[in-house]
Coordinates of N, CA and C in Angstrom, one line a residue:
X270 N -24.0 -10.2 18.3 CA -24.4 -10.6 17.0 C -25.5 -11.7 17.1
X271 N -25.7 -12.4 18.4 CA -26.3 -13.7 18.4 C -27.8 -12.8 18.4
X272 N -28.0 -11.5 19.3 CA -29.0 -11.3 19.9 C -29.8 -10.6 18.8
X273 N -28.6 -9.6 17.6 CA -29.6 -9.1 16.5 C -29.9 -10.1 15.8
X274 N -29.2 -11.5 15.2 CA -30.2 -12.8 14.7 C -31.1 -13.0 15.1
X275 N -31.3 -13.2 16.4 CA -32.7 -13.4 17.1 C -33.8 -12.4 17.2
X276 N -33.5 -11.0 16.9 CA -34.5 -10.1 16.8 C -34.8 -10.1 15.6
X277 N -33.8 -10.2 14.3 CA -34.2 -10.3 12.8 C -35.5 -11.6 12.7
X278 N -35.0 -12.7 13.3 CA -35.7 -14.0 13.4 C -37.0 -13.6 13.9
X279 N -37.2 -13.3 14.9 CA -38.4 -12.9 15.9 C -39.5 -11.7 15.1
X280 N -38.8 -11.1 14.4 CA -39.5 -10.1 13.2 C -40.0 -10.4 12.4
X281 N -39.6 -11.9 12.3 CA -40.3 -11.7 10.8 C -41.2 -13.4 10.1
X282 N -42.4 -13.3 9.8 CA -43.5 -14.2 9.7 C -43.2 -15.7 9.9
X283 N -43.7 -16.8 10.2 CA -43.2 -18.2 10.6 C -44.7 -19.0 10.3
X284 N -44.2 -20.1 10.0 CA -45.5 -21.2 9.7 C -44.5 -22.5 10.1
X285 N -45.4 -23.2 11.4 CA -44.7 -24.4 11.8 C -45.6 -25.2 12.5
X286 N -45.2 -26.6 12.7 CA -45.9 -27.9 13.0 C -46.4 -27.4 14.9
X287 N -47.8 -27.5 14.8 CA -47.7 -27.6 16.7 C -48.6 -28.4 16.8
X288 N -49.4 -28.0 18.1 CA -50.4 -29.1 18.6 C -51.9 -28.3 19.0
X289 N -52.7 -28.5 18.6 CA -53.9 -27.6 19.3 C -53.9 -28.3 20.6
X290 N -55.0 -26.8 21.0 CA -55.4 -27.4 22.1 C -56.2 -28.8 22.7
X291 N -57.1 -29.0 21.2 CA -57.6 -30.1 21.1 C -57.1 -31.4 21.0
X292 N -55.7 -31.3 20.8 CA -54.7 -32.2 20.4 C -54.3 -32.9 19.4
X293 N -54.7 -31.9 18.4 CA -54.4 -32.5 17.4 C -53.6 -31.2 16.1
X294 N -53.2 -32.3 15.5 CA -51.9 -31.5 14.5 C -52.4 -30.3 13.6
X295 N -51.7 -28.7 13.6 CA -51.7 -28.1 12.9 C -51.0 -27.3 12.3
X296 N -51.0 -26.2 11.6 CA -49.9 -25.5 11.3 C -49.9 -24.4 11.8
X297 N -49.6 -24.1 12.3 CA -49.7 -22.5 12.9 C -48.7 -21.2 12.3
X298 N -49.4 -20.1 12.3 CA -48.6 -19.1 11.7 C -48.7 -17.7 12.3
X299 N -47.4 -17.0 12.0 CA -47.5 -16.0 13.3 C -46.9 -14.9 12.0
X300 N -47.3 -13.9 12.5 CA -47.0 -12.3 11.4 C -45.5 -12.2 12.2
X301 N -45.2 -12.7 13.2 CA -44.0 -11.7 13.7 C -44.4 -10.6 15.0
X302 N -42.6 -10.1 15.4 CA -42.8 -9.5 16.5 C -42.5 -7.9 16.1
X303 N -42.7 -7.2 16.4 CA -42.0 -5.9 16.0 C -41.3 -5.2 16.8
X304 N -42.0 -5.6 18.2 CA -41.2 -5.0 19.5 C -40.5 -6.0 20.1
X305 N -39.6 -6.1 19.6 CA -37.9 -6.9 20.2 C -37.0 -6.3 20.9
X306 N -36.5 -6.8 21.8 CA -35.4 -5.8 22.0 C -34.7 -6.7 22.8
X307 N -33.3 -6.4 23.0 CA -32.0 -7.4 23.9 C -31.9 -7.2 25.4
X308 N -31.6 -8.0 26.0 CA -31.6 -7.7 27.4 C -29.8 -7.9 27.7
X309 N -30.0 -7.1 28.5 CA -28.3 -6.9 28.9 C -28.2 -7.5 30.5
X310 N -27.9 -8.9 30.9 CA -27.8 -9.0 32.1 C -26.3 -9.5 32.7
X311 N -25.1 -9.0 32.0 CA -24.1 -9.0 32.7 C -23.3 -10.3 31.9
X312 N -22.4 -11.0 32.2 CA -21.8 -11.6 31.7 C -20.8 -12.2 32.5
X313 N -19.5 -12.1 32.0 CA -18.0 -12.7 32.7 C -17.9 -11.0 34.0
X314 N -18.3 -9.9 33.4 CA -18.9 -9.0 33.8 C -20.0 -8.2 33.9
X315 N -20.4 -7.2 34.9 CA -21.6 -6.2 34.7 C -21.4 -5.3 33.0
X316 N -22.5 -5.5 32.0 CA -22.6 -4.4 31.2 C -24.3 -3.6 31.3
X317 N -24.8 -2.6 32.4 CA -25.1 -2.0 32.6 C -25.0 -0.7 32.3
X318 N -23.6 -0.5 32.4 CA -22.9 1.0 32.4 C -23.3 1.4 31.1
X319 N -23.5 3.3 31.1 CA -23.8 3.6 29.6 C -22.7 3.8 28.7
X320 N -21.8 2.9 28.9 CA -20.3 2.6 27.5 C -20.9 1.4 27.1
X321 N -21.5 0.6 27.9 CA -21.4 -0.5 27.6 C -23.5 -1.2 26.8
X322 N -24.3 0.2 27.7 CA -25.6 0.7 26.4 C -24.9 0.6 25.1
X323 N -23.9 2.0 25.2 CA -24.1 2.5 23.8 C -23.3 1.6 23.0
X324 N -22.4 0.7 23.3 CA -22.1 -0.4 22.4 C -23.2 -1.4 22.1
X325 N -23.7 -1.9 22.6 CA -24.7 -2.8 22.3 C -25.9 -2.0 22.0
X326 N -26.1 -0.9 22.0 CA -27.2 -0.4 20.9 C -26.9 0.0 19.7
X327 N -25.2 0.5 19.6 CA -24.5 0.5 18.0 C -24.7 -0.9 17.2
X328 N -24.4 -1.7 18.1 CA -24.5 -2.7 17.6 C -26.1 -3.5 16.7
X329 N -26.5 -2.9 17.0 CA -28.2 -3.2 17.2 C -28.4 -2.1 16.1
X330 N -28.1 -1.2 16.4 CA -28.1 -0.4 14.9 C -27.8 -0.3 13.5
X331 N -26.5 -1.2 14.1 CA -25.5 -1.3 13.1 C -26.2 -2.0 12.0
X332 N -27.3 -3.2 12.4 CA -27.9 -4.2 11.9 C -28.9 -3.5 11.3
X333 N -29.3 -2.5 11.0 CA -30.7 -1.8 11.0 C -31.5 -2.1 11.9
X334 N -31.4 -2.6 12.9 CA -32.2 -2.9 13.9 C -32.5 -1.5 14.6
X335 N -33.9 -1.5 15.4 CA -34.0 -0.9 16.4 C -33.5 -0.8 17.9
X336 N -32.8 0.1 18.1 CA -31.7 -0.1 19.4 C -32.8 -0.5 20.6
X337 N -34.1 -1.3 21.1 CA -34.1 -1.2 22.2 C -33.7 -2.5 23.7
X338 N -32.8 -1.7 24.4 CA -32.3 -2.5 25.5 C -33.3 -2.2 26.8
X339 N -32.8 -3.6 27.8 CA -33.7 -3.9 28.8 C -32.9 -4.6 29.9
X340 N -32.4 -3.7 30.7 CA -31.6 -4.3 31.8 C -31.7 -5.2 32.7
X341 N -31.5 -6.5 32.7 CA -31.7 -7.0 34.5 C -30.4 -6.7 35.6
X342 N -31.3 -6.0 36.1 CA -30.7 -5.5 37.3 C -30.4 -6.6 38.3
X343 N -30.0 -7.9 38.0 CA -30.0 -8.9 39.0 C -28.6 -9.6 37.9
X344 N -28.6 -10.9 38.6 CA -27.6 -12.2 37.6 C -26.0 -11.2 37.8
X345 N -25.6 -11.1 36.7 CA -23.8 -10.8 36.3 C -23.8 -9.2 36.6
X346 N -25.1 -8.5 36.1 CA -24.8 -7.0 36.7 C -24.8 -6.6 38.0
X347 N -25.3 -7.4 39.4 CA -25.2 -6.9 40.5 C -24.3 -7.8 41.1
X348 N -23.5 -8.7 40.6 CA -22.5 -9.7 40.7 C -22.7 -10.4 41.5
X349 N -24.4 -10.9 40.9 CA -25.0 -12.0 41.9 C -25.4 -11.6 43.8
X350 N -25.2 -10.3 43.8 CA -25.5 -10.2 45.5 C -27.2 -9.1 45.0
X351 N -28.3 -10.0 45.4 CA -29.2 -9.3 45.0 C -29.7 -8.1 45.5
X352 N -28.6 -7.5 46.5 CA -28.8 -6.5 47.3 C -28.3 -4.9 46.2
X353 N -27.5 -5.5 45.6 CA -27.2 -4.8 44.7 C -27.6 -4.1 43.7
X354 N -28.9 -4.7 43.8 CA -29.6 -4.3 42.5 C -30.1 -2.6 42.7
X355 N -30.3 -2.2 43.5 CA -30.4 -1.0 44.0 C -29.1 0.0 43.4
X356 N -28.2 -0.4 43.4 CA -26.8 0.0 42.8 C -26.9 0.1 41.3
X357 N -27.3 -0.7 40.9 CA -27.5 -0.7 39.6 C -28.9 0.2 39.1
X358 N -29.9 0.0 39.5 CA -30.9 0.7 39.7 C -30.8 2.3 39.7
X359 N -29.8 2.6 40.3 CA -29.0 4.2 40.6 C -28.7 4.4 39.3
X360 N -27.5 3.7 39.3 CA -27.0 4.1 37.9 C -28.2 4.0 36.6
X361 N -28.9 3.1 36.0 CA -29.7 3.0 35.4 C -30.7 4.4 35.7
X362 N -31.0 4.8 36.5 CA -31.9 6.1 36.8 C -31.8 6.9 36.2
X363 N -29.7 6.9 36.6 CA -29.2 8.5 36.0 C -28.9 8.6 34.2
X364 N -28.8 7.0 33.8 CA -28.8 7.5 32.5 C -30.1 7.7 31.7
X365 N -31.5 7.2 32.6 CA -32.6 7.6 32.1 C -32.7 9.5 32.1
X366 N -32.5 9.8 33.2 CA -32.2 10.9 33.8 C -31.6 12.0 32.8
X367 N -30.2 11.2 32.3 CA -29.6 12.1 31.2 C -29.8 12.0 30.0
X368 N -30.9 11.3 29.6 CA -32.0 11.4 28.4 C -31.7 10.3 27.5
X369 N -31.3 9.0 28.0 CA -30.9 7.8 27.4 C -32.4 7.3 27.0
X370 N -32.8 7.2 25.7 CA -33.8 6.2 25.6 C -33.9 5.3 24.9
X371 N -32.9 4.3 24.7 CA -32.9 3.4 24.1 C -33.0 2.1 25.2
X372 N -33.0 2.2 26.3 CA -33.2 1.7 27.9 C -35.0 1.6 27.9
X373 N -35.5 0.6 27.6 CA -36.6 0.5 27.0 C -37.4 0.0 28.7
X374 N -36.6 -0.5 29.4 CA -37.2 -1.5 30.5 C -36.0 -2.3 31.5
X375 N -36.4 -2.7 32.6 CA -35.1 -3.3 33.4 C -36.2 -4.4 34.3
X376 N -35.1 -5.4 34.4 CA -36.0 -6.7 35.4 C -35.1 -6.6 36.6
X377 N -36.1 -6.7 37.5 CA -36.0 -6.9 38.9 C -36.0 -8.3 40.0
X378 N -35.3 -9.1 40.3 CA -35.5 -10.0 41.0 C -36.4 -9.3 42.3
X379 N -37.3 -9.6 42.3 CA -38.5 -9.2 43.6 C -39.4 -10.0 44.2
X380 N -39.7 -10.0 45.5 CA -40.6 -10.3 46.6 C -40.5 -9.7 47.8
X381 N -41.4 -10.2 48.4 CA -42.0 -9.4 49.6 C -41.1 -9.6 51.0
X382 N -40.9 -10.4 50.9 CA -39.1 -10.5 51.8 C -37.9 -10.8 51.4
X383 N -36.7 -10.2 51.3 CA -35.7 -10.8 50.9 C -34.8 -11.7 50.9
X384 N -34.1 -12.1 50.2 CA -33.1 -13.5 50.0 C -33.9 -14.4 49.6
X385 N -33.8 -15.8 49.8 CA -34.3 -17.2 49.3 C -34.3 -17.7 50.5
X386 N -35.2 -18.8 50.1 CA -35.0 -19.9 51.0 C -35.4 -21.5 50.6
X387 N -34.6 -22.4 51.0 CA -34.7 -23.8 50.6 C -35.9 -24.5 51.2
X388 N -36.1 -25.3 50.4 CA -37.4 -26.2 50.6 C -37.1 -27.3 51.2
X389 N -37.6 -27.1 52.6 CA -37.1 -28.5 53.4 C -38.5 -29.2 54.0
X390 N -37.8 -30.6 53.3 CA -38.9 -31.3 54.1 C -39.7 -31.4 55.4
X391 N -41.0 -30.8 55.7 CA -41.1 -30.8 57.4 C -41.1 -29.2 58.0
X392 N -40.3 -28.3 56.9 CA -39.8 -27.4 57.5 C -41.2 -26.5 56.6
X393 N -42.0 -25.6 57.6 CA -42.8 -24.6 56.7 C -41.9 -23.4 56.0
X394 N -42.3 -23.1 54.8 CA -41.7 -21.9 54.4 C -42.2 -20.6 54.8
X395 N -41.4 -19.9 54.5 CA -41.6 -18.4 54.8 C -42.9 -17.8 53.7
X396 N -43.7 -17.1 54.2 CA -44.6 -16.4 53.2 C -43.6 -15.1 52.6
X397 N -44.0 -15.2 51.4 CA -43.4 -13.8 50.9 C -42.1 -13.9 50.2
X398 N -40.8 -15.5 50.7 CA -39.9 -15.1 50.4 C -39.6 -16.2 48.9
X399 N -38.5 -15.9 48.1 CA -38.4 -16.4 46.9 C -37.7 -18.1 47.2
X400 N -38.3 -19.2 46.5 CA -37.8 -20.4 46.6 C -36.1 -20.7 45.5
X401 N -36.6 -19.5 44.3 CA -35.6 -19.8 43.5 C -34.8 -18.7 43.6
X402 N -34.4 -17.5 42.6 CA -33.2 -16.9 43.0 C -33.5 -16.1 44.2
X403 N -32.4 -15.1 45.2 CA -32.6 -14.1 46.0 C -32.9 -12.8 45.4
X404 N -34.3 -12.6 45.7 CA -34.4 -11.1 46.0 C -34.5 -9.6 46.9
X405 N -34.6 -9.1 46.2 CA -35.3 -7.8 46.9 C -36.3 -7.9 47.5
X406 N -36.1 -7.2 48.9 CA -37.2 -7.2 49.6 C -38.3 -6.0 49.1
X407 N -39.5 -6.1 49.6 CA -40.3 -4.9 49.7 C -40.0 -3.2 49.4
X408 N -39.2 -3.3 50.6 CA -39.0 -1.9 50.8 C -37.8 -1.2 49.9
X409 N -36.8 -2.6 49.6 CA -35.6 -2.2 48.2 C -36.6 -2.2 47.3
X410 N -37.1 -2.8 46.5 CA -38.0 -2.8 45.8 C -39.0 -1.8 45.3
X411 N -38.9 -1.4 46.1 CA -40.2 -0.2 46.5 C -39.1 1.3 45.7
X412 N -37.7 1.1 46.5 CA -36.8 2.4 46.6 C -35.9 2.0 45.1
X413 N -36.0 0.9 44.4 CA -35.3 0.3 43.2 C -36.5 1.1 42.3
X414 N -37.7 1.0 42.0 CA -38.6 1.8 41.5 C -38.6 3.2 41.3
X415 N -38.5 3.4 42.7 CA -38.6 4.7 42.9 C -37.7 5.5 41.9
X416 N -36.3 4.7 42.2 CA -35.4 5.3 41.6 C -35.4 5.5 40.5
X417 N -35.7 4.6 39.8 CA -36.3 4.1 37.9 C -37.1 4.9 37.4
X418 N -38.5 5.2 38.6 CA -39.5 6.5 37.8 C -38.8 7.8 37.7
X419 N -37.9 8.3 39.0 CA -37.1 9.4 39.1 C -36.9 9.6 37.7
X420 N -35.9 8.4 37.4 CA -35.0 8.9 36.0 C -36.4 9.3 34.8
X421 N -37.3 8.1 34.3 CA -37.6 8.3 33.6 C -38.9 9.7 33.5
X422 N -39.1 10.5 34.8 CA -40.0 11.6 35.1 C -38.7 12.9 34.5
X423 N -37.2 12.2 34.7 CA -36.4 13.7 34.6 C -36.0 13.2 33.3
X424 N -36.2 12.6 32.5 CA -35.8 12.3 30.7 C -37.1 12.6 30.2
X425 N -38.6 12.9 30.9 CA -39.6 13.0 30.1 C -39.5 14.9 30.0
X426 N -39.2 15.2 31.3 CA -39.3 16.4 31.0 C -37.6 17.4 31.2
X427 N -36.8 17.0 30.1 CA -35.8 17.3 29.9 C -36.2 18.0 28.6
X428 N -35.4 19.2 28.1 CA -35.7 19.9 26.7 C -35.0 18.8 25.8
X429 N -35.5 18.3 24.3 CA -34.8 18.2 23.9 C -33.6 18.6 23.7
X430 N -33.1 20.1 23.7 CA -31.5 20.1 23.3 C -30.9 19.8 24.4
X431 N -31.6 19.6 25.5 CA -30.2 18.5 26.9 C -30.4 17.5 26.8
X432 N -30.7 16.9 25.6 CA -30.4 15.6 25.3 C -29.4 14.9 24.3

């Protein structure tokens, strides 16, 4: 409920106090966003799974809203082990795959070597690897993709009536 407020909000025209760049006071005004959509990154549990799409796009509907969702494949859906994301990534594939398109986009925790690493005084850091959360290395990263175009190359050329 909280998330279609915020896309009704995000839709629609605003005029409010900011600062130019020059630094001094204006009003600024924005037409709105049109392309909103919710990101689903898991919770007390993973909702990834397509029970747990198609609830939160009814939902999203329900509101006249436009259903589109955007998975992160990291945080509560891979239950924090960033290795997982690849798992998740699978599954996400196959419901692109079985002609799910309300699945608009998915985030990836990624870099060039995997895990984290802390910032120690004295100590040089690793090139490549993440200071803040753990990711995917390269080569998951590389095969988390892969997986993702898979789906959305077999939902592009699926007939409509297998969808």
């Amino acid at each position: 409920r909280i998330a279609t407020d915020a896309i009704r909000a995000a839709q629609s025209p605003h005029h409010f106090l900011s600062v130019t760049k020059g630094g001094h006071s204006a009003i600024v005004s924005t037409s709105g966003n049109e392309d909103c959509h919710v990101i689903l990154r898991g919770g007390k549990s993973p909702n990834f799974d397509a029970a747990h799409v198609d609830a939160a796009a009814q939902e999203i509907a329900s509101a006249a809203l436009s259903p589109r969702l955007m998975i992160d494949l990291s945080h509560a859906n891979s239950n924090k082990l960033f290795a997982r994301q690849v798992d998740v990534a699978r599954d996400v594939a196959a419901q692109l795959a079985d002609g799910e398109k309300r699945i608009v986009g998915t985030m990836i925790e990624s870099h060039l070597v995997e895990g984290r690493q802390n910032m120690v005084p004295g100590k040089p850091l690793v090139y490549g690897q993440s200071v803040t959360d753990a990711c995917l290395g390269w080569e998951d990263s590389r095969l988390a993709l892969e997986l993702l175009a898979q789906g959305v190359r077999a939902r592009r050329h699926a007939k409509p009536s297998e969808i």
